[in-house]
Tab-separated table of C-alpha atoms in Angstrom:
chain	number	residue	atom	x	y	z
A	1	UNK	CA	0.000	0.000	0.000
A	2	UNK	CA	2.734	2.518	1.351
A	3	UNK	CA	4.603	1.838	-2.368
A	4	UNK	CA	1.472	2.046	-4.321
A	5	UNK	CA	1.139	5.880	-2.371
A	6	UNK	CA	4.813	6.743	-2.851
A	7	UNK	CA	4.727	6.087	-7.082
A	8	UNK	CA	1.532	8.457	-7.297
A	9	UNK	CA	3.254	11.366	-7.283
A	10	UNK	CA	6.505	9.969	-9.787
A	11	UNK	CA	3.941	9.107	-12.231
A	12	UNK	CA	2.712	12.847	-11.537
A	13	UNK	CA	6.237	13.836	-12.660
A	14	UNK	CA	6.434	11.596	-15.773
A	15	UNK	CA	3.506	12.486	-17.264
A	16	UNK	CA	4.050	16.383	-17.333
A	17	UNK	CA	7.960	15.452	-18.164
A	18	UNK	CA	6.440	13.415	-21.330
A	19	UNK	CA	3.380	16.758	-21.218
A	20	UNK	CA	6.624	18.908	-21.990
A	21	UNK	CA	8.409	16.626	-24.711
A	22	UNK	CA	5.464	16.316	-26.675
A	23	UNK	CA	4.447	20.230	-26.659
A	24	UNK	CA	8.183	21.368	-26.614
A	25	UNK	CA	7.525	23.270	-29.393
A	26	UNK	CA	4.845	25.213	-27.540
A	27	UNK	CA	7.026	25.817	-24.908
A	28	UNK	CA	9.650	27.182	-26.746
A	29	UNK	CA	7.085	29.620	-28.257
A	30	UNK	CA	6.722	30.780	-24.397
A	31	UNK	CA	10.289	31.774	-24.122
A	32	UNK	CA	9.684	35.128	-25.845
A	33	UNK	CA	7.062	36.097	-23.725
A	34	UNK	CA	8.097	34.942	-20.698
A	35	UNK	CA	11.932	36.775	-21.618
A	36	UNK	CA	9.498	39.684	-21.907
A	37	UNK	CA	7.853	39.561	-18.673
A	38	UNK	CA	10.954	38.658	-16.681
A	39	UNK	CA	12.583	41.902	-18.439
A	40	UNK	CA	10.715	44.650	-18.519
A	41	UNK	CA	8.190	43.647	-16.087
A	42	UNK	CA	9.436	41.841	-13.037
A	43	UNK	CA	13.169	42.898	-13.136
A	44	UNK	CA	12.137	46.545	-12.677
A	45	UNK	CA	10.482	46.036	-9.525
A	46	UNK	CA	13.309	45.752	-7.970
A	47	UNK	CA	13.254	49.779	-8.308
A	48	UNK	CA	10.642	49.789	-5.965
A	49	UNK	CA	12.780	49.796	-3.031
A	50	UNK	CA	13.975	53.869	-3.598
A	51	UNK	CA	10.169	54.416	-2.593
A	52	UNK	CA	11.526	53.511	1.138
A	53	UNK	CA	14.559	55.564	0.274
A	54	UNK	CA	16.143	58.632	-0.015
A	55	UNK	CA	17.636	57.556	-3.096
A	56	UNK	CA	20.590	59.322	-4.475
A	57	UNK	CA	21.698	58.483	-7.896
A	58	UNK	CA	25.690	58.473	-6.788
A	59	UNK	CA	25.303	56.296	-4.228
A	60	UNK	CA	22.894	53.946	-6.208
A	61	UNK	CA	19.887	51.856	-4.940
A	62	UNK	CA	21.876	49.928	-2.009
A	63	UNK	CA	23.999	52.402	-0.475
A	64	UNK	CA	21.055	55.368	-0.520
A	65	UNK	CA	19.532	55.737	2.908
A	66	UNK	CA	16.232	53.992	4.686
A	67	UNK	CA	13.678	56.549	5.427
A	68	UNK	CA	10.674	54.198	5.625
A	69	UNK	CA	7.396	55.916	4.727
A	70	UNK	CA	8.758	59.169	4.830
A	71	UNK	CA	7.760	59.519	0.843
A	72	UNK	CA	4.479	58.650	1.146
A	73	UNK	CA	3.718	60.667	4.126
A	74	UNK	CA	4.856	63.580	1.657
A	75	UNK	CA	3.008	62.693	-0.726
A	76	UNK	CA	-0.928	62.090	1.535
A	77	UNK	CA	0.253	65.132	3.358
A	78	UNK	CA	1.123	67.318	-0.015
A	79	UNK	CA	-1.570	69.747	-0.977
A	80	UNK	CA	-1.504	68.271	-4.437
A	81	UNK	CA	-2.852	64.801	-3.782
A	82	UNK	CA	-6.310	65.792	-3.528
A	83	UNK	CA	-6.263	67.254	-6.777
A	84	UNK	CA	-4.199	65.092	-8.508
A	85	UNK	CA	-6.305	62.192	-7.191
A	86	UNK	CA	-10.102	63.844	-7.632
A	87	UNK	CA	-8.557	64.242	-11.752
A	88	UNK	CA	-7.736	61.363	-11.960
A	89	UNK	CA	-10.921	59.821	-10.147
A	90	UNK	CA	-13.380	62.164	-12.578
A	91	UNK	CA	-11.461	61.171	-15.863
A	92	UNK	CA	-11.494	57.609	-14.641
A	93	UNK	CA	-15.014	57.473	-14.344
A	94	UNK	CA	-15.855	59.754	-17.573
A	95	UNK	CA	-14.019	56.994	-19.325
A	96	UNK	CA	-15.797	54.050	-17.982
A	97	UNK	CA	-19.366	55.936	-18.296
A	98	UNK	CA	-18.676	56.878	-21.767
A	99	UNK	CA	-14.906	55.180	-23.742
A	100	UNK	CA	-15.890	51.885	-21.938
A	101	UNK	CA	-19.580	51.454	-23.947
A	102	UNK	CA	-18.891	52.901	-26.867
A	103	UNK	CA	-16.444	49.507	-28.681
A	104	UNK	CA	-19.894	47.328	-27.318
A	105	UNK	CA	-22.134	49.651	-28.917
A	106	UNK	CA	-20.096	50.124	-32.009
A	107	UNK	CA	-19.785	46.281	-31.997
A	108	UNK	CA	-23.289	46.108	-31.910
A	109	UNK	CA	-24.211	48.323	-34.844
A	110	UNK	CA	-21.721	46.865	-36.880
A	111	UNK	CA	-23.278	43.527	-36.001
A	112	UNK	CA	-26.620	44.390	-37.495
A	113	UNK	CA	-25.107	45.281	-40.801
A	114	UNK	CA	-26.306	42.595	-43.183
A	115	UNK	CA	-23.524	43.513	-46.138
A	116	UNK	CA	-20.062	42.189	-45.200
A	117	UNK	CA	-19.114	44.333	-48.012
A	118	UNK	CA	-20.368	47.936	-45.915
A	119	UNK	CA	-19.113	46.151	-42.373
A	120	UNK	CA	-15.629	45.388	-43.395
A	121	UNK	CA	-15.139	48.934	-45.059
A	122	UNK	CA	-16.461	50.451	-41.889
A	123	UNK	CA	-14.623	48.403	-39.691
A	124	UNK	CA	-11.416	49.189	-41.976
A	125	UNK	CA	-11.853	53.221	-41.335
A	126	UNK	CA	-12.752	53.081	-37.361
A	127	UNK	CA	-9.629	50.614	-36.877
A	128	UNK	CA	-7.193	53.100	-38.331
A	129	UNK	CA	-6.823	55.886	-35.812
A	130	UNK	CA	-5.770	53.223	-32.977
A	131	UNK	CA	-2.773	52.953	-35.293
A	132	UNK	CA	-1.734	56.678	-35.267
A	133	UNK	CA	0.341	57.899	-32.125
A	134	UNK	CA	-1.079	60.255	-29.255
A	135	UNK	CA	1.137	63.141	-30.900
A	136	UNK	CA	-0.766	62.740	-33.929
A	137	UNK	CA	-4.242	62.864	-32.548
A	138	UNK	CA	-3.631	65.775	-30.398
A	139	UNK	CA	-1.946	67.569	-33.751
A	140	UNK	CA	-5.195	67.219	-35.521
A	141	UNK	CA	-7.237	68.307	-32.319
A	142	UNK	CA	-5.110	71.565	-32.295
A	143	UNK	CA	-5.808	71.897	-35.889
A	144	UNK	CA	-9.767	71.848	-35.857
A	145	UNK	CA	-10.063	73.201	-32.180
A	146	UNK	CA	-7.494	76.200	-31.963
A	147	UNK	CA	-8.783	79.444	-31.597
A	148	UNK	CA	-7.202	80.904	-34.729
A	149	UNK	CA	-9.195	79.667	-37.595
A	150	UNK	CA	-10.136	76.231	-36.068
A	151	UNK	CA	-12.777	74.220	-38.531
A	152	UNK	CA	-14.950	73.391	-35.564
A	153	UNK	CA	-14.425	76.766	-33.588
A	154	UNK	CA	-15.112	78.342	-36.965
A	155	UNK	CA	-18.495	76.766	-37.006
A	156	UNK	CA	-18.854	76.749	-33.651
A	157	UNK	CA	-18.882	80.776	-33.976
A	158	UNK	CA	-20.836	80.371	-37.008
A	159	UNK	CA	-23.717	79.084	-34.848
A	160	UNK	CA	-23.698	80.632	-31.864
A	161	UNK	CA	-21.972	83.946	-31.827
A	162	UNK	CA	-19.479	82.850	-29.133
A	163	UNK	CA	-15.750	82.448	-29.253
A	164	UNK	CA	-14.520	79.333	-27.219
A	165	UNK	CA	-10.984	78.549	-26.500
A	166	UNK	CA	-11.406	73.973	-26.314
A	167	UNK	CA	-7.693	74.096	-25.719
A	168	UNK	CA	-7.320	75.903	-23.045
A	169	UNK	CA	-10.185	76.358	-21.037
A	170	UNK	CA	-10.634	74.213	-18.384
A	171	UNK	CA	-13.784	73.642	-18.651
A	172	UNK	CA	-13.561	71.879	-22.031
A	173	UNK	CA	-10.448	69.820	-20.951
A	174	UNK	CA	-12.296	66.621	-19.736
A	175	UNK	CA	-14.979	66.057	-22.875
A	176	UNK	CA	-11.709	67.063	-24.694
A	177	UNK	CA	-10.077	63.883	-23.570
A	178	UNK	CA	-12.759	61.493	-23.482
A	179	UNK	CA	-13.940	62.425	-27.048
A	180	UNK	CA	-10.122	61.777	-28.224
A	181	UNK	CA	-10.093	58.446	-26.367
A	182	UNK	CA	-13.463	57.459	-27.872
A	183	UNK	CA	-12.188	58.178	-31.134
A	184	UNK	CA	-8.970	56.738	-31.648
A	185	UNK	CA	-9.609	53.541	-29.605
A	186	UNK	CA	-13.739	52.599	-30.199
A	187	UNK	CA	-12.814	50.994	-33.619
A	188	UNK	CA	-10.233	49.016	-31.870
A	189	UNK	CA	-11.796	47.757	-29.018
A	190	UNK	CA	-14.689	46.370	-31.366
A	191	UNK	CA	-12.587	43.464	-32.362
A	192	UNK	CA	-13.152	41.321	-29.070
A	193	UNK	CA	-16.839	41.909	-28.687
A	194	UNK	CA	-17.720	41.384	-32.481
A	195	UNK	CA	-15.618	37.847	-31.831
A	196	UNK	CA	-18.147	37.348	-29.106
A	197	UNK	CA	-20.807	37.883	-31.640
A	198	UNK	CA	-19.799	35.374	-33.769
A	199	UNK	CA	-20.392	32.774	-31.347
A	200	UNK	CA	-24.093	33.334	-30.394
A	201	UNK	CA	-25.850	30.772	-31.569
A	202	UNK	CA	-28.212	31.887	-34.981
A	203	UNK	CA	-31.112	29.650	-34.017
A	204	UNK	CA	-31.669	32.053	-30.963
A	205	UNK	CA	-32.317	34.514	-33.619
A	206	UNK	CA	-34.212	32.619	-35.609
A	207	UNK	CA	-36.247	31.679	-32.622
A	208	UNK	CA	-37.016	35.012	-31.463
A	209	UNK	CA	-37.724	36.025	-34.845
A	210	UNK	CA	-40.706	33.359	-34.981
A	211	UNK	CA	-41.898	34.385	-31.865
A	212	UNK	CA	-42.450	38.207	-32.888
A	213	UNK	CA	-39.532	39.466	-31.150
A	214	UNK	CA	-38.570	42.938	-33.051
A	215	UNK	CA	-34.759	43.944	-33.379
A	216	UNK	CA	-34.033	45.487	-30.086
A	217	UNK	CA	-35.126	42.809	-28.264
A	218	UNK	CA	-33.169	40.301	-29.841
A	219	UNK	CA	-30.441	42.411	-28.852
A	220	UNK	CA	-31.401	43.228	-25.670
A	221	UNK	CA	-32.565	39.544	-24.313
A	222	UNK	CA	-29.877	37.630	-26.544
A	223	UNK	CA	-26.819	39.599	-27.559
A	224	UNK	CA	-26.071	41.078	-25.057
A	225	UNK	CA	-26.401	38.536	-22.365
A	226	UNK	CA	-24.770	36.290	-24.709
A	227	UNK	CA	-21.503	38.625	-24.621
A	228	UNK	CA	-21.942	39.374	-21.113
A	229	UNK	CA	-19.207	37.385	-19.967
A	230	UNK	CA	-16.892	38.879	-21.909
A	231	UNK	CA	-17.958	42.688	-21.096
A	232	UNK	CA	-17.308	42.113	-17.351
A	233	UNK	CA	-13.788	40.888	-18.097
A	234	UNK	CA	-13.495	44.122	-19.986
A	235	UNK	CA	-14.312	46.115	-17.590
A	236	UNK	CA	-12.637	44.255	-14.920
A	237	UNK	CA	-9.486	44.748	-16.798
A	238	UNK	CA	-10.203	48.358	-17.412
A	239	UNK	CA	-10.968	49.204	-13.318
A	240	UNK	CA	-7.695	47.525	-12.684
A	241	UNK	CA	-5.883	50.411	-14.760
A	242	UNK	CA	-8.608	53.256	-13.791
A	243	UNK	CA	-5.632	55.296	-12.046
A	244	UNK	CA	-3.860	54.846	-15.409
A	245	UNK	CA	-5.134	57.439	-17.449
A	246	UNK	CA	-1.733	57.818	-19.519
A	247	UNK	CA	1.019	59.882	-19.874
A	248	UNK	CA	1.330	60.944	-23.678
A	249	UNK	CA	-2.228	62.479	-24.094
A	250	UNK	CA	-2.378	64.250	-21.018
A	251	UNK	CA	1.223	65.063	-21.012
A	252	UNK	CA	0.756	66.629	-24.784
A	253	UNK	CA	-3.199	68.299	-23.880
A	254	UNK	CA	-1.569	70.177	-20.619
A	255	UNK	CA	-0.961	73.763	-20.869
A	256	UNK	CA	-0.712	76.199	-18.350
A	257	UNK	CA	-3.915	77.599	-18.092
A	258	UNK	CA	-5.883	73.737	-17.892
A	259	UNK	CA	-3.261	72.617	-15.239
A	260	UNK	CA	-5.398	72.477	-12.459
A	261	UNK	CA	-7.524	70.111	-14.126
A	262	UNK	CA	-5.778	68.347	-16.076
A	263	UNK	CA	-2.528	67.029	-13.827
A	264	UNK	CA	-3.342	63.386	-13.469
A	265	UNK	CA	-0.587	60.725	-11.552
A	266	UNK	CA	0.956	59.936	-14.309
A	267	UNK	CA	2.015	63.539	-15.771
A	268	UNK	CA	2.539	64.067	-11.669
A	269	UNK	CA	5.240	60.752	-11.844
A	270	UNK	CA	7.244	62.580	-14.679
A	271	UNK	CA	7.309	65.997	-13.349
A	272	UNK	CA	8.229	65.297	-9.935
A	273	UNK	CA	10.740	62.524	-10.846
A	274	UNK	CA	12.243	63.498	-14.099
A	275	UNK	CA	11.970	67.145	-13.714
A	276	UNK	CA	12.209	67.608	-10.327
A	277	UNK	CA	14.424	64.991	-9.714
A	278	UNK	CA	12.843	63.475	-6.689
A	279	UNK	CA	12.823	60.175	-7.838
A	280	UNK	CA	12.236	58.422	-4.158
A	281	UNK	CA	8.744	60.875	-4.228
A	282	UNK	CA	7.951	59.950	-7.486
A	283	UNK	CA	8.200	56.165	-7.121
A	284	UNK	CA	6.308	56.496	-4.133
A	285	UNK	CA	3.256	58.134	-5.908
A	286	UNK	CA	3.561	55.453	-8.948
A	287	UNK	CA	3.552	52.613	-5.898
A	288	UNK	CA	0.494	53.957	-4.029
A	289	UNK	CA	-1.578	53.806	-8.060
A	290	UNK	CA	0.002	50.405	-8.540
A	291	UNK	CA	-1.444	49.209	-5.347
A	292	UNK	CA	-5.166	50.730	-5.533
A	293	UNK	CA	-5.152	49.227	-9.182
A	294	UNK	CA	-4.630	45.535	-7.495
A	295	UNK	CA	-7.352	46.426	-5.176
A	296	UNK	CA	-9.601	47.644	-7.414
A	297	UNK	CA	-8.705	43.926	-9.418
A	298	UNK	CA	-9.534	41.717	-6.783
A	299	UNK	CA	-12.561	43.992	-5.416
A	300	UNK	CA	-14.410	43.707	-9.040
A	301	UNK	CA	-13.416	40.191	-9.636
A	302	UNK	CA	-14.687	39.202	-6.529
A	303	UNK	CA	-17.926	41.728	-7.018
A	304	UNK	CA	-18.660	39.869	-10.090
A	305	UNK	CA	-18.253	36.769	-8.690
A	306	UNK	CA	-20.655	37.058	-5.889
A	307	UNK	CA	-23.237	38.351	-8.881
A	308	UNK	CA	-23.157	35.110	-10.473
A	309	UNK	CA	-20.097	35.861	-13.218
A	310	UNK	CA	-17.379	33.595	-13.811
A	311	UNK	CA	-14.871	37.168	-13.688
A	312	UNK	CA	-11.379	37.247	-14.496
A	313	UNK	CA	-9.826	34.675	-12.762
């Protein structure tokens, strides 16, 4: 008996061995990826420690001084973190209330179209500004939205007598962003959910038709629960990086006069560490983000879990 227990777990070990030597061509595939990870992911982390430190760059990472959480007392205590975090927060949460429907919707409408011929062309021309850089998009924003000859501030004068600066009023620097996020990544983000589409079942359709059921209620009681699943992974995935509002846009939209509005952690990170040189600080306030975007992870995986989801992980 006590043998019979004992070769359980070398047959364990044989079988994945022989698991490996059969697939060892998928595993070398892996190395890439995994070279990748261990890289520019993992290796860097190892940074993490000069957010405990008073790091200075001549005496490098081990020799620079222990100050605890001396940083991120600075950083709770600093005037700016209340405004840096509340722009953040809002910009967060105009992207999830508007950037985070609008690749389902899209999807959606593109879905209904009964010409492949129409669909792919339109799917060709809302895929292409994902493909052109953040310097680009805000080049062609300053182009139709400056206050000197502007096409859309031209018209916008045109219609109602009034001269509006977009660019630097900070009213207009939120719906600024979120329109410029909606358009250069919508197209894009239709790719997963129309892949959802494809696998609801066309008998449900064909069902519903027989039964009366007009157009919006197929896709209210069959789409959409049918892609369901893969909406809450979405969004799980996009709550995770909600502090993560990137650098390039914001960096590239900033000016001085939309500054208070418009300084989000990220564009905080680079001044303070890269301008300012407080690189200790800096890490410190990309740690604390880091750290609220795990929380935020397990808090709506487990949320959609207890509502009956299978989530994220």
């Amino acid at each position: 008996m006590e043998s019979t227990i004992k070769e359980i777990p070398k047959k364990k070990q044989i079988s994945a061995l022989n698991h490996i030597k059969q697939n060892k061509w998928l595993y070398i595939l892996t190395i890439p990826g995994l070279l990748y990870f261990a890289i520019f992911k993992y290796a860097p982390m190892y940074g993490l420690i000069i957010a405990f430190k008073d790091y200075v760059p001549f005496l490098g990472i081990a020799e620079s001084k222990w100050v605890g959480l001396e940083n991120f007392q600075d950083f709770f205590t600093n005037p700016d973190f209340f405004r840096i975090f509340w722009n953040t927060l809002a910009i967060a949460f105009l992207n999830i209330l508007f950037a985070f429907p609008a690749p389902i919707l899209l999807a959606l409408l593109l879905n209904e179209v009964r010409l492949k011929v129409y669909q792919r062309t339109i799917q060709t021309f809302v895929y292409v500004p994902h493909f052109l850089s953040w310097t680009i998009v805000v080049s062609l924003w300053h182009i139709l939205f400056n206050l000197d000859h502007g096409a859309i501030t031209e018209i916008v004068l045109s219609l109602t007598g009034k001269e509006i600066d977009f660019l630097t009023d900070p009213t207009w620097f939120r719906p600024m962003i979120i329109l410029q996020s909606i358009w250069k990544e919508m197209g894009w983000g239709t790719i997963i959910y129309l892949a959802a589409l494809a696998g609801v079942d066309q008998e449900q359709y064909e069902a519903a038709i027989m039964d009366g059921a007009g157009r919006f209620r197929r896709v209210w009681h069959i789409t959409l629960p049918a892609i369901r699943s893969t909406i809450i992974i979405m969004l799980i995935m996009k709550v995770g990086s909600i502090l993560s509002t990137g650098f390039d846009q914001f960096y590239l939209m900033t000016n001085q006069l939309n500054r208070p509005v418009a300084d989000v952690f990220d564009t905080y990170v680079y001044m303070m560490g890269i301008t300012n040189g407080a690189y200790s600080y800096s890490t410190a306030v990309g740690l604390f983000k880091s750290v609220i975007g795990i929380i935020l992870v397990f808090s709506t995986n487990r949320l959609a879990k207890k509502f009956g989801e299978s989530g994220l992980y």
